Amino acid sequence: MSSFKERGESVKAVVSRLILDFMQSRSECRENGSGLKQAEIFRGCGLDWGPQKNATSSNQQYWVVAALRVLESTGEIERVVESGPWRLTG
């Protein structure tokens, strides 16, 4: 694997940990809590680059969606409802 891919994997691991740490710090994200919307998690983690040409804040969230889905696939977080907020699992 190239050093760039390794560095990218490292960034993804750091972002996943950041998301989990952020969610653990919020009572809404506890097991059986109401959860937080993706945009709240995204901004709360400081991942918004602000208004950019051809990259609105909404567009910048796409890669965070992937991180949330990976955390969901590992059983660490869940969606409260299909299109609803995210929270930690037990």
PDB file of N, CA and C in Angstrom:
ATOM      1  N   MET A   1       0.853  -1.184   0.000  1.00  0.00           N
ATOM      2  CA  MET A   1       0.000   0.000   0.000  1.00  0.00           C
ATOM      3  C   MET A   1       0.893   1.240   0.000  1.00  0.00           C
ATOM      4  N   SER A   2       0.531   2.209  -0.794  1.00  0.00           N
ATOM      5  CA  SER A   2       1.347   3.424  -0.858  1.00  0.00           C
ATOM      6  C   SER A   2       1.227   4.215   0.440  1.00  0.00           C
ATOM      7  N   SER A   3       2.197   5.068   0.662  1.00  0.00           N
ATOM      8  CA  SER A   3       2.160   5.869   1.885  1.00  0.00           C
ATOM      9  C   SER A   3       0.945   6.791   1.902  1.00  0.00           C
ATOM     10  N   PHE A   4       0.474   7.208   0.709  1.00  0.00           N
ATOM     11  CA  PHE A   4      -0.706   8.071   0.677  1.00  0.00           C
ATOM     12  C   PHE A   4      -1.950   7.303   1.110  1.00  0.00           C
ATOM     13  N   LYS A   5      -2.066   6.079   0.664  1.00  0.00           N
ATOM     14  CA  LYS A   5      -3.211   5.265   1.073  1.00  0.00           C
ATOM     15  C   LYS A   5      -3.142   4.964   2.559  1.00  0.00           C
ATOM     16  N   GLU A   6      -1.961   4.690   3.057  1.00  0.00           N
ATOM     17  CA  GLU A   6      -1.790   4.450   4.491  1.00  0.00           C
ATOM     18  C   GLU A   6      -2.177   5.677   5.295  1.00  0.00           C
ATOM     19  N   ARG A   7      -1.762   6.836   4.826  1.00  0.00           N
ATOM     20  CA  ARG A   7      -2.120   8.078   5.516  1.00  0.00           C
ATOM     21  C   ARG A   7      -3.623   8.305   5.465  1.00  0.00           C
ATOM     22  N   GLY A   8      -4.235   7.999   4.333  1.00  0.00           N
ATOM     23  CA  GLY A   8      -5.693   8.112   4.216  1.00  0.00           C
ATOM     24  C   GLY A   8      -6.403   7.188   5.181  1.00  0.00           C
ATOM     25  N   GLU A   9      -5.918   5.952   5.302  1.00  0.00           N
ATOM     26  CA  GLU A   9      -6.503   5.011   6.258  1.00  0.00           C
ATOM     27  C   GLU A   9      -6.366   5.550   7.674  1.00  0.00           C
ATOM     28  N   SER A  10      -5.245   6.175   7.959  1.00  0.00           N
ATOM     29  CA  SER A  10      -5.021   6.770   9.276  1.00  0.00           C
ATOM     30  C   SER A  10      -6.004   7.907   9.534  1.00  0.00           C
ATOM     31  N   VAL A  11      -6.239   8.749   8.530  1.00  0.00           N
ATOM     32  CA  VAL A  11      -7.212   9.848   8.663  1.00  0.00           C
ATOM     33  C   VAL A  11      -8.600   9.286   8.937  1.00  0.00           C
ATOM     34  N   LYS A  12      -8.984   8.248   8.215  1.00  0.00           N
ATOM     35  CA  LYS A  12     -10.305   7.644   8.427  1.00  0.00           C
ATOM     36  C   LYS A  12     -10.436   7.085   9.842  1.00  0.00           C
ATOM     37  N   ALA A  13      -9.374   6.464  10.353  1.00  0.00           N
ATOM     38  CA  ALA A  13      -9.409   5.933  11.720  1.00  0.00           C
ATOM     39  C   ALA A  13      -9.546   7.057  12.746  1.00  0.00           C
ATOM     40  N   VAL A  14      -8.830   8.161  12.527  1.00  0.00           N
ATOM     41  CA  VAL A  14      -8.912   9.301  13.438  1.00  0.00           C
ATOM     42  C   VAL A  14     -10.315   9.905  13.412  1.00  0.00           C
ATOM     43  N   VAL A  15     -10.894  10.041  12.225  1.00  0.00           N
ATOM     44  CA  VAL A  15     -12.242  10.604  12.106  1.00  0.00           C
ATOM     45  C   VAL A  15     -13.259   9.688  12.790  1.00  0.00           C
ATOM     46  N   SER A  16     -13.123   8.398  12.610  1.00  0.00           N
ATOM     47  CA  SER A  16     -14.049   7.467  13.273  1.00  0.00           C
ATOM     48  C   SER A  16     -13.964   7.604  14.786  1.00  0.00           C
ATOM     49  N   ARG A  17     -12.752   7.699  15.308  1.00  0.00           N
ATOM     50  CA  ARG A  17     -12.563   7.862  16.754  1.00  0.00           C
ATOM     51  C   ARG A  17     -13.121   9.205  17.220  1.00  0.00           C
ATOM     52  N   LEU A  18     -12.907  10.256  16.442  1.00  0.00           N
ATOM     53  CA  LEU A  18     -13.435  11.581  16.754  1.00  0.00           C
ATOM     54  C   LEU A  18     -14.958  11.535  16.845  1.00  0.00           C
ATOM     55  N   ILE A  19     -15.598  10.896  15.888  1.00  0.00           N
ATOM     56  CA  ILE A  19     -17.057  10.783  15.889  1.00  0.00           C
ATOM     57  C   ILE A  19     -17.530  10.037  17.128  1.00  0.00           C
ATOM     58  N   LEU A  20     -16.890   8.909  17.440  1.00  0.00           N
ATOM     59  CA  LEU A  20     -17.296   8.152  18.622  1.00  0.00           C
ATOM     60  C   LEU A  20     -17.077   8.957  19.903  1.00  0.00           C
ATOM     61  N   ASP A  21     -15.950   9.624  20.017  1.00  0.00           N
ATOM     62  CA  ASP A  21     -15.681  10.443  21.215  1.00  0.00           C
ATOM     63  C   ASP A  21     -16.721  11.552  21.348  1.00  0.00           C
ATOM     64  N   PHE A  22     -17.025  12.211  20.233  1.00  0.00           N
ATOM     65  CA  PHE A  22     -18.038  13.267  20.252  1.00  0.00           C
ATOM     66  C   PHE A  22     -19.385  12.709  20.695  1.00  0.00           C
ATOM     67  N   MET A  23     -19.774  11.591  20.113  1.00  0.00           N
ATOM     68  CA  MET A  23     -21.068  11.005  20.460  1.00  0.00           C
ATOM     69  C   MET A  23     -21.113  10.567  21.924  1.00  0.00           C
ATOM     70  N   GLN A  24     -20.002  10.058  22.432  1.00  0.00           N
ATOM     71  CA  GLN A  24     -19.949   9.652  23.844  1.00  0.00           C
ATOM     72  C   GLN A  24     -20.065  10.846  24.783  1.00  0.00           C
ATOM     73  N   SER A  25     -19.701  12.021  24.288  1.00  0.00           N
ATOM     74  CA  SER A  25     -19.771  13.219  25.129  1.00  0.00           C
ATOM     75  C   SER A  25     -21.167  13.835  25.159  1.00  0.00           C
ATOM     76  N   ARG A  26     -22.067  13.357  24.337  1.00  0.00           N
ATOM     77  CA  ARG A  26     -23.404  13.931  24.227  1.00  0.00           C
ATOM     78  C   ARG A  26     -24.453  12.975  24.777  1.00  0.00           C
ATOM     79  N   SER A  27     -25.250  13.445  25.715  1.00  0.00           N
ATOM     80  CA  SER A  27     -26.264  12.595  26.344  1.00  0.00           C
ATOM     81  C   SER A  27     -27.300  12.099  25.339  1.00  0.00           C
ATOM     82  N   GLU A  28     -27.591  12.898  24.304  1.00  0.00           N
ATOM     83  CA  GLU A  28     -28.572  12.479  23.305  1.00  0.00           C
ATOM     84  C   GLU A  28     -28.126  11.236  22.550  1.00  0.00           C
ATOM     85  N   CYS A  29     -26.828  10.986  22.517  1.00  0.00           N
ATOM     86  CA  CYS A  29     -26.289   9.868  21.743  1.00  0.00           C
ATOM     87  C   CYS A  29     -26.134   8.588  22.562  1.00  0.00           C
ATOM     88  N   ARG A  30     -26.452   8.664  23.832  1.00  0.00           N
ATOM     89  CA  ARG A  30     -26.348   7.450  24.647  1.00  0.00           C
ATOM     90  C   ARG A  30     -27.347   6.411  24.183  1.00  0.00           C
ATOM     91  N   GLU A  31     -27.106   5.171  24.569  1.00  0.00           N
ATOM     92  CA  GLU A  31     -28.029   4.090  24.229  1.00  0.00           C
ATOM     93  C   GLU A  31     -29.444   4.488  24.641  1.00  0.00           C
ATOM     94  N   ASN A  32     -30.376   4.316  23.751  1.00  0.00           N
ATOM     95  CA  ASN A  32     -31.786   4.676  23.935  1.00  0.00           C
ATOM     96  C   ASN A  32     -32.034   6.185  23.977  1.00  0.00           C
ATOM     97  N   GLY A  33     -31.013   6.995  23.673  1.00  0.00           N
ATOM     98  CA  GLY A  33     -31.198   8.437  23.591  1.00  0.00           C
ATOM     99  C   GLY A  33     -31.889   8.825  22.300  1.00  0.00           C
ATOM    100  N   SER A  34     -32.211  10.095  22.193  1.00  0.00           N
ATOM    101  CA  SER A  34     -32.906  10.579  20.995  1.00  0.00           C
ATOM    102  C   SER A  34     -31.992  10.647  19.776  1.00  0.00           C
ATOM    103  N   GLY A  35     -30.677  10.693  19.978  1.00  0.00           N
ATOM    104  CA  GLY A  35     -29.709  10.734  18.893  1.00  0.00           C
ATOM    105  C   GLY A  35     -29.466  12.138  18.371  1.00  0.00           C
ATOM    106  N   LEU A  36     -28.500  12.254  17.486  1.00  0.00           N
ATOM    107  CA  LEU A  36     -28.172  13.519  16.838  1.00  0.00           C
ATOM    108  C   LEU A  36     -28.194  13.326  15.332  1.00  0.00           C
ATOM    109  N   LYS A  37     -28.589  14.378  14.637  1.00  0.00           N
ATOM    110  CA  LYS A  37     -28.586  14.333  13.181  1.00  0.00           C
ATOM    111  C   LYS A  37     -27.154  14.334  12.666  1.00  0.00           C
ATOM    112  N   GLN A  38     -27.010  13.774  11.486  1.00  0.00           N
ATOM    113  CA  GLN A  38     -25.712  13.709  10.827  1.00  0.00           C
ATOM    114  C   GLN A  38     -25.035  15.073  10.755  1.00  0.00           C
ATOM    115  N   ALA A  39     -25.763  16.109  10.385  1.00  0.00           N
ATOM    116  CA  ALA A  39     -25.184  17.451  10.267  1.00  0.00           C
ATOM    117  C   ALA A  39     -24.673  17.952  11.613  1.00  0.00           C
ATOM    118  N   GLU A  40     -25.373  17.633  12.695  1.00  0.00           N
ATOM    119  CA  GLU A  40     -24.932  18.052  14.025  1.00  0.00           C
ATOM    120  C   GLU A  40     -23.629  17.356  14.401  1.00  0.00           C
ATOM    121  N   ILE A  41     -23.524  16.085  14.071  1.00  0.00           N
ATOM    122  CA  ILE A  41     -22.298  15.336  14.345  1.00  0.00           C
ATOM    123  C   ILE A  41     -21.155  15.904  13.514  1.00  0.00           C
ATOM    124  N   PHE A  42     -21.415  16.106  12.237  1.00  0.00           N
ATOM    125  CA  PHE A  42     -20.439  16.643  11.299  1.00  0.00           C
ATOM    126  C   PHE A  42     -19.874  17.977  11.785  1.00  0.00           C
ATOM    127  N   ARG A  43     -20.745  18.888  12.125  1.00  0.00           N
ATOM    128  CA  ARG A  43     -20.302  20.210  12.569  1.00  0.00           C
ATOM    129  C   ARG A  43     -19.711  20.171  13.978  1.00  0.00           C
ATOM    130  N   GLY A  44     -20.314  19.358  14.850  1.00  0.00           N
ATOM    131  CA  GLY A  44     -19.822  19.244  16.214  1.00  0.00           C
ATOM    132  C   GLY A  44     -18.411  18.686  16.292  1.00  0.00           C
ATOM    133  N   CYS A  45     -18.045  17.888  15.300  1.00  0.00           N
ATOM    134  CA  CYS A  45     -16.691  17.324  15.229  1.00  0.00           C
ATOM    135  C   CYS A  45     -15.706  18.262  14.539  1.00  0.00           C
ATOM    136  N   GLY A  46     -16.200  19.418  14.091  1.00  0.00           N
ATOM    137  CA  GLY A  46     -15.312  20.385  13.448  1.00  0.00           C
ATOM    138  C   GLY A  46     -14.891  19.997  12.046  1.00  0.00           C
ATOM    139  N   LEU A  47     -15.708  19.208  11.360  1.00  0.00           N
ATOM    140  CA  LEU A  47     -15.338  18.712  10.041  1.00  0.00           C
ATOM    141  C   LEU A  47     -15.851  19.560   8.888  1.00  0.00           C
ATOM    142  N   ASP A  48     -16.563  20.628   9.185  1.00  0.00           N
ATOM    143  CA  ASP A  48     -17.086  21.526   8.160  1.00  0.00           C
ATOM    144  C   ASP A  48     -15.992  22.515   7.762  1.00  0.00           C
ATOM    145  N   TRP A  49     -15.679  22.581   6.483  1.00  0.00           N
ATOM    146  CA  TRP A  49     -14.639  23.477   5.978  1.00  0.00           C
ATOM    147  C   TRP A  49     -15.190  24.864   5.693  1.00  0.00           C
ATOM    148  N   GLY A  50     -16.461  25.091   5.979  1.00  0.00           N
ATOM    149  CA  GLY A  50     -17.078  26.381   5.701  1.00  0.00           C
ATOM    150  C   GLY A  50     -17.458  26.491   4.232  1.00  0.00           C
ATOM    151  N   PRO A  51     -18.072  27.611   3.863  1.00  0.00           N
ATOM    152  CA  PRO A  51     -18.517  27.778   2.480  1.00  0.00           C
ATOM    153  C   PRO A  51     -17.338  27.737   1.507  1.00  0.00           C
ATOM    154  N   GLN A  52     -17.426  26.847   0.559  1.00  0.00           N
ATOM    155  CA  GLN A  52     -16.397  26.719  -0.465  1.00  0.00           C
ATOM    156  C   GLN A  52     -17.066  26.611  -1.832  1.00  0.00           C
ATOM    157  N   LYS A  53     -16.444  27.148  -2.840  1.00  0.00           N
ATOM    158  CA  LYS A  53     -16.977  27.073  -4.189  1.00  0.00           C
ATOM    159  C   LYS A  53     -17.135  25.602  -4.592  1.00  0.00           C
ATOM    160  N   ASN A  54     -18.309  25.245  -5.048  1.00  0.00           N
ATOM    161  CA  ASN A  54     -18.642  23.886  -5.482  1.00  0.00           C
ATOM    162  C   ASN A  54     -18.531  22.841  -4.374  1.00  0.00           C
ATOM    163  N   ALA A  55     -18.506  23.272  -3.133  1.00  0.00           N
ATOM    164  CA  ALA A  55     -18.428  22.338  -2.005  1.00  0.00           C
ATOM    165  C   ALA A  55     -19.159  22.939  -0.814  1.00  0.00           C
ATOM    166  N   THR A  56     -20.469  22.964  -0.909  1.00  0.00           N
ATOM    167  CA  THR A  56     -21.263  23.488   0.196  1.00  0.00           C
ATOM    168  C   THR A  56     -21.084  22.617   1.429  1.00  0.00           C
ATOM    169  N   SER A  57     -21.490  23.119   2.551  1.00  0.00           N
ATOM    170  CA  SER A  57     -21.410  22.343   3.787  1.00  0.00           C
ATOM    171  C   SER A  57     -22.152  21.020   3.638  1.00  0.00           C
ATOM    172  N   SER A  58     -23.310  21.053   3.004  1.00  0.00           N
ATOM    173  CA  SER A  58     -24.076  19.815   2.800  1.00  0.00           C
ATOM    174  C   SER A  58     -23.286  18.810   1.975  1.00  0.00           C
ATOM    175  N   ASN A  59     -22.615  19.267   0.935  1.00  0.00           N
ATOM    176  CA  ASN A  59     -21.813  18.362   0.108  1.00  0.00           C
ATOM    177  C   ASN A  59     -20.611  17.816   0.877  1.00  0.00           C
ATOM    178  N   GLN A  60     -20.059  18.597   1.769  1.00  0.00           N
ATOM    179  CA  GLN A  60     -18.888  18.167   2.531  1.00  0.00           C
ATOM    180  C   GLN A  60     -19.214  17.020   3.483  1.00  0.00           C
ATOM    181  N   GLN A  61     -20.470  16.819   3.774  1.00  0.00           N
ATOM    182  CA  GLN A  61     -20.865  15.773   4.715  1.00  0.00           C
ATOM    183  C   GLN A  61     -20.813  14.372   4.130  1.00  0.00           C
ATOM    184  N   TYR A  62     -20.716  14.244   2.814  1.00  0.00           N
ATOM    185  CA  TYR A  62     -20.811  12.923   2.194  1.00  0.00           C
ATOM    186  C   TYR A  62     -19.802  11.926   2.735  1.00  0.00           C
ATOM    187  N   TRP A  63     -18.570  12.345   2.958  1.00  0.00           N
ATOM    188  CA  TRP A  63     -17.592  11.382   3.454  1.00  0.00           C
ATOM    189  C   TRP A  63     -17.837  11.031   4.917  1.00  0.00           C
ATOM    190  N   VAL A  64     -18.502  11.924   5.671  1.00  0.00           N
ATOM    191  CA  VAL A  64     -18.855  11.611   7.053  1.00  0.00           C
ATOM    192  C   VAL A  64     -19.960  10.553   7.079  1.00  0.00           C
ATOM    193  N   VAL A  65     -20.833  10.590   6.077  1.00  0.00           N
ATOM    194  CA  VAL A  65     -21.869   9.557   5.959  1.00  0.00           C
ATOM    195  C   VAL A  65     -21.200   8.187   5.876  1.00  0.00           C
ATOM    196  N   ALA A  66     -20.151   8.086   5.082  1.00  0.00           N
ATOM    197  CA  ALA A  66     -19.438   6.817   4.965  1.00  0.00           C
ATOM    198  C   ALA A  66     -18.866   6.384   6.313  1.00  0.00           C
ATOM    199  N   ALA A  67     -18.295   7.313   7.059  1.00  0.00           N
ATOM    200  CA  ALA A  67     -17.748   6.981   8.381  1.00  0.00           C
ATOM    201  C   ALA A  67     -18.854   6.494   9.314  1.00  0.00           C
ATOM    202  N   LEU A  68     -20.001   7.177   9.286  1.00  0.00           N
ATOM    203  CA  LEU A  68     -21.124   6.753  10.128  1.00  0.00           C
ATOM    204  C   LEU A  68     -21.597   5.353   9.730  1.00  0.00           C
ATOM    205  N   ARG A  69     -21.657   5.077   8.439  1.00  0.00           N
ATOM    206  CA  ARG A  69     -22.099   3.759   7.978  1.00  0.00           C
ATOM    207  C   ARG A  69     -21.116   2.663   8.373  1.00  0.00           C
ATOM    208  N   VAL A  70     -19.820   2.959   8.346  1.00  0.00           N
ATOM    209  CA  VAL A  70     -18.831   1.969   8.794  1.00  0.00           C
ATOM    210  C   VAL A  70     -19.013   1.701  10.288  1.00  0.00           C
ATOM    211  N   LEU A  71     -19.189   2.765  11.069  1.00  0.00           N
ATOM    212  CA  LEU A  71     -19.419   2.586  12.508  1.00  0.00           C
ATOM    213  C   LEU A  71     -20.713   1.818  12.759  1.00  0.00           C
ATOM    214  N   GLU A  72     -21.705   2.021  11.920  1.00  0.00           N
ATOM    215  CA  GLU A  72     -22.946   1.267  12.023  1.00  0.00           C
ATOM    216  C   GLU A  72     -22.697  -0.208  11.707  1.00  0.00           C
ATOM    217  N   SER A  73     -21.916  -0.483  10.673  1.00  0.00           N
ATOM    218  CA  SER A  73     -21.657  -1.870  10.273  1.00  0.00           C
ATOM    219  C   SER A  73     -20.867  -2.639  11.325  1.00  0.00           C
ATOM    220  N   THR A  74     -20.093  -1.927  12.145  1.00  0.00           N
ATOM    221  CA  THR A  74     -19.340  -2.586  13.213  1.00  0.00           C
ATOM    222  C   THR A  74     -20.137  -2.677  14.509  1.00  0.00           C
ATOM    223  N   GLY A  75     -21.377  -2.161  14.484  1.00  0.00           N
ATOM    224  CA  GLY A  75     -22.256  -2.259  15.646  1.00  0.00           C
ATOM    225  C   GLY A  75     -22.012  -1.228  16.725  1.00  0.00           C
ATOM    226  N   GLU A  76     -21.237  -0.193  16.428  1.00  0.00           N
ATOM    227  CA  GLU A  76     -20.917   0.813  17.440  1.00  0.00           C
ATOM    228  C   GLU A  76     -21.967   1.912  17.546  1.00  0.00           C
ATOM    229  N   ILE A  77     -22.650   2.200  16.431  1.00  0.00           N
ATOM    230  CA  ILE A  77     -23.709   3.200  16.427  1.00  0.00           C
ATOM    231  C   ILE A  77     -24.894   2.662  15.636  1.00  0.00           C
ATOM    232  N   GLU A  78     -26.023   3.356  15.780  1.00  0.00           N
ATOM    233  CA  GLU A  78     -27.227   2.977  15.046  1.00  0.00           C
ATOM    234  C   GLU A  78     -28.040   4.221  14.740  1.00  0.00           C
ATOM    235  N   ARG A  79     -28.930   4.071  13.760  1.00  0.00           N
ATOM    236  CA  ARG A  79     -29.879   5.139  13.465  1.00  0.00           C
ATOM    237  C   ARG A  79     -31.139   4.873  14.256  1.00  0.00           C
ATOM    238  N   VAL A  80     -31.701   5.904  14.826  1.00  0.00           N
ATOM    239  CA  VAL A  80     -32.920   5.767  15.612  1.00  0.00           C
ATOM    240  C   VAL A  80     -34.071   5.323  14.703  1.00  0.00           C
ATOM    241  N   VAL A  81     -34.187   5.966  13.548  1.00  0.00           N
ATOM    242  CA  VAL A  81     -35.137   5.586  12.506  1.00  0.00           C
ATOM    243  C   VAL A  81     -34.408   5.668  11.168  1.00  0.00           C
ATOM    244  N   GLU A  82     -34.995   5.124  10.114  1.00  0.00           N
ATOM    245  CA  GLU A  82     -34.328   5.028   8.807  1.00  0.00           C
ATOM    246  C   GLU A  82     -33.670   6.323   8.342  1.00  0.00           C
ATOM    247  N   SER A  83     -34.339   7.436   8.436  1.00  0.00           N
ATOM    248  CA  SER A  83     -33.737   8.691   7.974  1.00  0.00           C
ATOM    249  C   SER A  83     -33.494   9.642   9.147  1.00  0.00           C
ATOM    250  N   GLY A  84     -33.379   9.077  10.309  1.00  0.00           N
ATOM    251  CA  GLY A  84     -33.299   9.907  11.494  1.00  0.00           C
ATOM    252  C   GLY A  84     -31.932  10.019  12.115  1.00  0.00           C
ATOM    253  N   PRO A  85     -31.875  10.424  13.355  1.00  0.00           N
ATOM    254  CA  PRO A  85     -30.602  10.690  14.047  1.00  0.00           C
ATOM    255  C   PRO A  85     -29.833   9.430  14.412  1.00  0.00           C
ATOM    256  N   TRP A  86     -28.580   9.626  14.763  1.00  0.00           N
ATOM    257  CA  TRP A  86     -27.654   8.552  15.122  1.00  0.00           C
ATOM    258  C   TRP A  86     -27.422   8.551  16.649  1.00  0.00           C
ATOM    259  N   ARG A  87     -27.169   7.355  17.182  1.00  0.00           N
ATOM    260  CA  ARG A  87     -26.816   7.225  18.595  1.00  0.00           C
ATOM    261  C   ARG A  87     -25.906   6.006  18.765  1.00  0.00           C
ATOM    262  N   LEU A  88     -25.302   5.919  19.921  1.00  0.00           N
ATOM    263  CA  LEU A  88     -24.447   4.789  20.258  1.00  0.00           C
ATOM    264  C   LEU A  88     -25.288   3.563  20.556  1.00  0.00           C
ATOM    265  N   THR A  89     -24.723   2.394  20.322  1.00  0.00           N
ATOM    266  CA  THR A  89     -25.413   1.162  20.699  1.00  0.00           C
ATOM    267  C   THR A  89     -24.897   0.736  22.079  1.00  0.00           C
ATOM    268  N   GLY A  90     -25.521  -0.250  22.651  1.00  0.00           N
ATOM    269  CA  GLY A  90     -25.140  -0.744  23.977  1.00  0.00           C
ATOM    270  C   GLY A  90     -23.841  -1.352  24.021  1.00  0.00           C
TER     271      GLY A  90
END
